[in-house]
């Protein structure tokens, strides 16, 4: 009998990838979505997923979607109520009596407070929330748990998300930043989170208790810009923000705090070691841009 899993955020990048990999392996997928009539939800349904209507605050819907599943992929939303929302799924999984495995996605280095204790207040708060959810999963008593900690996601260079991270990129082809010279950031394709999550749900004993920092290439901002140029033909300009620009743009750049943190701490991950240990191929930024070339071209100014 095919295993059944609940995938949270199944219409998003991480959950969607996880659902696709599991469906390809013959698993039955439950997906909790706010709008079952949306194109993303309909695509899931057409691919074979069972779609439940509700959100992360809807305890009744969460319990219904969790009923009869053996594992849960939990990707908490960036929400002020994320701890309680995560607890709703943990409680539903425990009360189901069928859930043996939880795979949780948080953020790179959540389990290393010495890295983020020096972060800006917003990033510090972000990490304390993630850390609390990790501890809730660890201490819940599931037969198996796995924590995945993704690094900088490659789709942050594409619209619509790039507006939150590099607001000058889409309209002007400018990759503006505050990185110090030669600072590197681990990069990851969200689809690779799906590969690991699916593997951990399908072979929970192998991954049980593993807390995995996920990242592949460790790139400077100049190297990322070069990949953008090569893939798109657009002349991308790299611009180091002045102090005045940094102050002015901070409210508009959601992840500026991560750039500041990368200037103080090493936010790099050994992707080759990950591939060797788990036998899962990771995506390079060049491969990602090639696969998403249409979306990339729509996310940048027209080539000169």
Coordinates of C-alpha atoms in Angstrom, one line a residue:
X1 CA 0.0 0.0 0.0
X2 CA 1.4 3.4 -1.0
X3 CA 2.3 5.7 2.0
X4 CA 0.3 8.8 2.6
X5 CA 1.9 12.1 3.6
X6 CA 0.7 15.6 4.4
X7 CA 2.6 18.4 2.7
X8 CA 2.2 21.9 4.1
X9 CA 2.8 24.8 1.7
X10 CA 2.2 22.4 -1.2
X11 CA 1.4 25.3 -3.6
X12 CA 4.7 26.9 -2.7
X13 CA 8.3 26.3 -3.8
X14 CA 9.4 23.9 -1.1
X15 CA 6.1 22.0 -0.5
X16 CA 5.4 21.9 -4.2
X17 CA 8.7 20.3 -5.0
X18 CA 8.3 17.8 -2.1
X19 CA 4.8 16.9 -3.3
X20 CA 6.0 16.4 -6.9
X21 CA 8.8 14.1 -5.9
X22 CA 6.6 12.0 -3.6
X23 CA 3.8 11.7 -6.2
X24 CA 6.4 10.5 -8.7
X25 CA 7.3 7.7 -6.3
X26 CA 3.6 6.6 -6.0
X27 CA 2.9 8.2 -2.7
X28 CA -0.6 9.6 -1.7
X29 CA -0.4 13.3 -0.9
X30 CA -2.6 15.4 1.3
X31 CA -2.3 19.1 0.6
X32 CA -3.9 21.8 2.9
X33 CA -4.5 24.9 0.8
X34 CA -6.4 28.2 1.4
X35 CA -8.0 28.3 -2.0
X36 CA -8.6 24.9 -3.7
X37 CA -9.8 26.7 -6.9
X38 CA -6.4 28.3 -7.4
X39 CA -4.3 27.2 -10.4
X40 CA -1.6 25.8 -8.2
X41 CA -4.1 23.8 -6.1
X42 CA -5.8 22.5 -9.2
X43 CA -2.4 21.4 -10.6
X44 CA -1.8 19.5 -7.5
X45 CA -5.2 17.9 -7.7
X46 CA -4.7 17.0 -11.3
X47 CA -1.3 15.4 -10.4
X48 CA -3.2 13.1 -7.9
X49 CA -3.0 15.0 -4.6
X50 CA -6.0 15.1 -2.3
X51 CA -6.7 18.8 -1.6
X52 CA -8.1 20.0 1.8
X53 CA -9.4 23.6 2.2
X54 CA -8.1 25.5 5.2
X55 CA -5.2 27.5 6.6
X56 CA -2.6 26.9 9.3
X57 CA -4.8 28.5 12.0
X58 CA -7.7 26.3 11.2
X59 CA -7.3 23.4 13.7
X60 CA -10.2 21.4 12.3
X61 CA -8.9 21.6 8.8
X62 CA -5.4 20.7 10.0
X63 CA -6.7 17.6 11.8
X64 CA -8.7 16.6 8.8
X65 CA -5.7 16.9 6.5
X66 CA -3.5 15.0 8.9
X67 CA -5.9 12.1 9.4
X68 CA -4.5 8.8 8.1
X69 CA -1.0 10.1 7.1
X70 CA 2.2 8.5 8.2
X71 CA 4.4 11.5 7.7
X72 CA 4.2 15.3 7.6
X73 CA 6.4 17.8 5.8
X74 CA 6.1 21.0 7.9
X75 CA 7.3 24.3 6.4
X76 CA 6.0 27.0 8.8
X77 CA 4.8 30.2 7.3
X78 CA 6.6 33.5 7.9
X79 CA 3.9 34.7 10.2
X80 CA 3.8 36.3 13.6
X81 CA 1.8 33.2 14.8
X82 CA 4.1 30.7 13.2
X83 CA 4.9 28.9 16.5
X84 CA 1.3 28.2 17.2
X85 CA 0.6 27.3 13.6
X86 CA 3.4 24.7 13.8
X87 CA 2.1 23.4 17.1
X88 CA -1.3 22.9 15.4
X89 CA 0.3 20.4 13.0
X90 CA 2.4 18.8 15.8
X91 CA -0.7 18.3 17.9
X92 CA -2.8 17.0 15.0
X93 CA 0.0 14.6 14.1
X94 CA 0.3 13.3 17.7
X95 CA -3.5 12.9 18.0
X96 CA -3.8 11.1 14.7
X97 CA -1.9 8.0 16.1
X98 CA -0.7 7.3 12.5
X99 CA 2.0 9.9 12.0
X100 CA 5.5 8.4 12.7
X101 CA 7.6 11.0 10.9
X102 CA 7.9 14.7 10.8
X103 CA 10.3 16.5 8.4
X104 CA 10.7 20.2 9.3
X105 CA 12.1 22.9 7.2
X106 CA 13.5 26.0 9.0
X107 CA 16.6 28.0 8.0
X108 CA 20.4 27.5 7.8
X109 CA 22.2 27.6 11.1
X110 CA 19.1 27.8 13.2
X111 CA 20.8 25.2 15.4
X112 CA 23.9 27.3 15.8
X113 CA 22.9 30.3 17.9
X114 CA 26.5 31.6 18.1
X115 CA 26.1 32.6 14.4
X116 CA 22.8 34.5 14.7
X117 CA 23.1 35.9 18.2
X118 CA 24.9 38.9 16.7
X119 CA 22.2 39.5 14.0
X120 CA 20.0 42.5 13.6
X121 CA 16.8 42.4 15.7
X122 CA 14.6 41.2 12.9
X123 CA 16.9 38.4 11.9
X124 CA 17.4 37.5 15.6
X125 CA 13.6 37.3 16.1
X126 CA 13.3 35.2 12.9
X127 CA 15.8 32.7 14.2
X128 CA 14.4 32.5 17.7
X129 CA 11.0 31.6 16.2
X130 CA 12.6 28.9 14.0
X131 CA 14.5 27.6 16.9
X132 CA 11.4 27.2 19.1
X133 CA 9.7 25.2 16.3
X134 CA 12.7 23.0 16.0
X135 CA 12.6 22.2 19.7
X136 CA 8.9 21.6 19.6
X137 CA 9.4 19.0 16.9
X138 CA 12.4 17.4 18.7
X139 CA 10.6 17.1 22.0
X140 CA 7.3 15.9 20.6
X141 CA 8.2 12.3 20.7
X142 CA 7.7 11.2 17.1
X143 CA 9.3 7.9 16.1
X144 CA 11.4 9.8 13.5
X145 CA 12.1 13.5 12.9
X146 CA 14.4 15.3 10.4
X147 CA 15.2 19.0 10.3
X148 CA 16.2 20.6 7.0
X149 CA 17.9 24.0 7.2
X150 CA 17.8 25.6 3.7
X151 CA 20.3 28.4 2.8
X152 CA 19.8 31.3 0.4
X153 CA 17.1 30.2 -2.1
X154 CA 17.9 30.7 -5.8
X155 CA 14.3 31.9 -6.6
X156 CA 15.1 35.0 -4.6
X157 CA 16.7 36.3 -7.9
X158 CA 13.4 35.9 -9.7
X159 CA 10.1 37.9 -9.6
X160 CA 8.1 38.3 -7.6
X161 CA 10.4 37.6 -4.7
X162 CA 13.4 39.6 -6.1
X163 CA 11.5 42.8 -5.3
X164 CA 11.9 42.0 -1.6
X165 CA 15.6 41.2 -1.8
X166 CA 17.0 43.1 -4.7
X167 CA 14.4 45.8 -5.6
X168 CA 16.5 47.4 -8.3
X169 CA 17.2 44.1 -10.1
X170 CA 13.9 43.7 -12.1
X171 CA 13.5 47.3 -13.3
X172 CA 17.1 48.4 -13.7
X173 CA 19.3 45.3 -13.8
X174 CA 21.2 46.4 -10.7
X175 CA 22.2 43.9 -8.0
X176 CA 22.6 46.3 -5.0
X177 CA 24.0 44.9 -1.8
X178 CA 26.0 45.6 1.4
X179 CA 28.3 42.6 1.4
X180 CA 32.0 43.2 2.2
X181 CA 34.5 42.1 -0.3
X182 CA 34.6 38.4 -1.1
X183 CA 31.9 37.4 1.4
X184 CA 30.1 34.2 0.4
X185 CA 26.6 32.9 0.9
X186 CA 25.5 29.3 0.5
X187 CA 22.9 29.0 -2.3
X188 CA 20.1 26.3 -2.7
X189 CA 17.4 25.4 -5.2
X190 CA 14.1 25.0 -3.4
X191 CA 13.6 21.8 -5.5
X192 CA 16.5 20.3 -3.7
X193 CA 14.7 20.8 -0.4
X194 CA 12.0 18.7 -2.0
X195 CA 14.5 16.0 -2.9
X196 CA 15.7 15.8 0.7
X197 CA 12.2 16.0 2.3
X198 CA 10.8 13.3 0.0
X199 CA 13.8 11.1 0.7
X200 CA 13.4 11.6 4.5
X201 CA 9.7 10.8 4.4
X202 CA 10.2 7.7 2.2
X203 CA 13.2 6.4 4.2
X204 CA 12.6 7.8 7.7
X205 CA 14.9 5.5 9.6
X206 CA 17.9 6.6 7.4
X207 CA 17.2 10.2 8.1
X208 CA 15.9 9.9 11.7
X209 CA 17.4 12.5 14.0
X210 CA 19.4 14.2 11.2
X211 CA 19.5 18.0 11.3
X212 CA 20.9 19.0 7.9
X213 CA 22.3 22.3 6.7
X214 CA 21.3 22.5 3.1
X215 CA 23.3 24.5 0.6
X216 CA 25.4 23.9 -2.5
X217 CA 27.6 26.6 -4.1
X218 CA 29.0 29.3 -1.8
X219 CA 28.9 32.4 -4.1
X220 CA 29.9 36.0 -3.8
X221 CA 27.5 38.6 -5.1
X222 CA 29.7 39.2 -8.1
X223 CA 29.6 35.5 -9.0
X224 CA 25.8 35.5 -8.7
X225 CA 25.7 38.5 -11.0
X226 CA 27.9 36.7 -13.5
X227 CA 25.5 33.8 -13.6
X228 CA 22.7 36.2 -14.2
X229 CA 24.5 37.8 -17.1
X230 CA 25.5 34.4 -18.6
X231 CA 22.0 33.0 -18.4
X232 CA 20.1 36.1 -19.6
X233 CA 22.4 38.2 -21.7
X234 CA 21.4 41.2 -19.6
X235 CA 24.2 43.5 -18.4
X236 CA 23.8 43.2 -14.7
X237 CA 25.5 45.9 -12.6
X238 CA 26.7 45.1 -9.1
X239 CA 26.4 48.1 -6.8
X240 CA 27.7 48.3 -3.2
X241 CA 25.2 50.5 -1.3
X242 CA 26.6 53.6 0.5
X243 CA 25.8 54.0 4.2
X244 CA 23.1 56.5 3.3
X245 CA 21.5 54.2 0.8
X246 CA 21.6 51.3 3.3
X247 CA 19.7 53.3 5.9
X248 CA 17.2 54.5 3.3
X249 CA 16.6 51.0 1.7
X250 CA 16.6 48.9 4.8
X251 CA 12.8 49.0 5.2
X252 CA 12.5 47.9 1.6
X253 CA 15.0 45.0 1.6
X254 CA 13.6 42.2 3.6
X255 CA 16.8 40.2 3.8
X256 CA 19.3 43.0 4.3
X257 CA 19.9 41.6 7.8
X258 CA 21.2 38.4 6.2
X259 CA 23.7 40.4 4.2
X260 CA 24.9 42.0 7.4
X261 CA 25.1 38.7 9.1
X262 CA 27.2 37.3 6.2
X263 CA 29.7 40.1 6.8
X264 CA 30.2 38.9 10.4
X265 CA 29.8 35.1 10.2
X266 CA 30.5 32.4 7.7
X267 CA 27.3 31.4 6.0
X268 CA 28.7 28.7 3.8
X269 CA 27.9 25.0 3.5
X270 CA 29.9 22.1 1.9
X271 CA 27.5 21.0 -0.8
X272 CA 29.9 18.3 -2.2
X273 CA 30.0 16.7 1.3
X274 CA 26.2 16.7 1.3
X275 CA 26.0 15.0 -2.1
X276 CA 28.5 12.4 -1.0
X277 CA 26.8 11.6 2.3
X278 CA 23.2 11.4 1.1
X279 CA 23.6 10.5 -2.6
X280 CA 21.3 13.4 -3.6
X281 CA 22.4 15.7 -6.5
X282 CA 22.3 19.4 -5.7
X283 CA 21.6 22.1 -8.3
X284 CA 24.1 24.8 -9.3
X285 CA 23.0 28.3 -9.9
X286 CA 23.8 28.0 -13.6
X287 CA 21.6 24.9 -13.8
X288 CA 18.8 26.6 -12.0
X289 CA 18.8 29.7 -14.3
X290 CA 18.9 27.4 -17.3
X291 CA 15.9 25.5 -16.1
X292 CA 14.0 28.6 -15.2
X293 CA 15.2 30.7 -18.2
X294 CA 11.7 32.0 -19.1
X295 CA 11.0 33.2 -15.6
X296 CA 14.5 34.7 -15.4
X297 CA 14.0 36.7 -18.5
X298 CA 10.7 38.0 -17.2
X299 CA 12.4 39.1 -14.0
X300 CA 15.1 41.3 -15.7
X301 CA 15.1 44.3 -18.0
X302 CA 15.3 43.4 -21.7
X303 CA 18.9 42.7 -23.0
X304 CA 20.7 45.6 -24.6

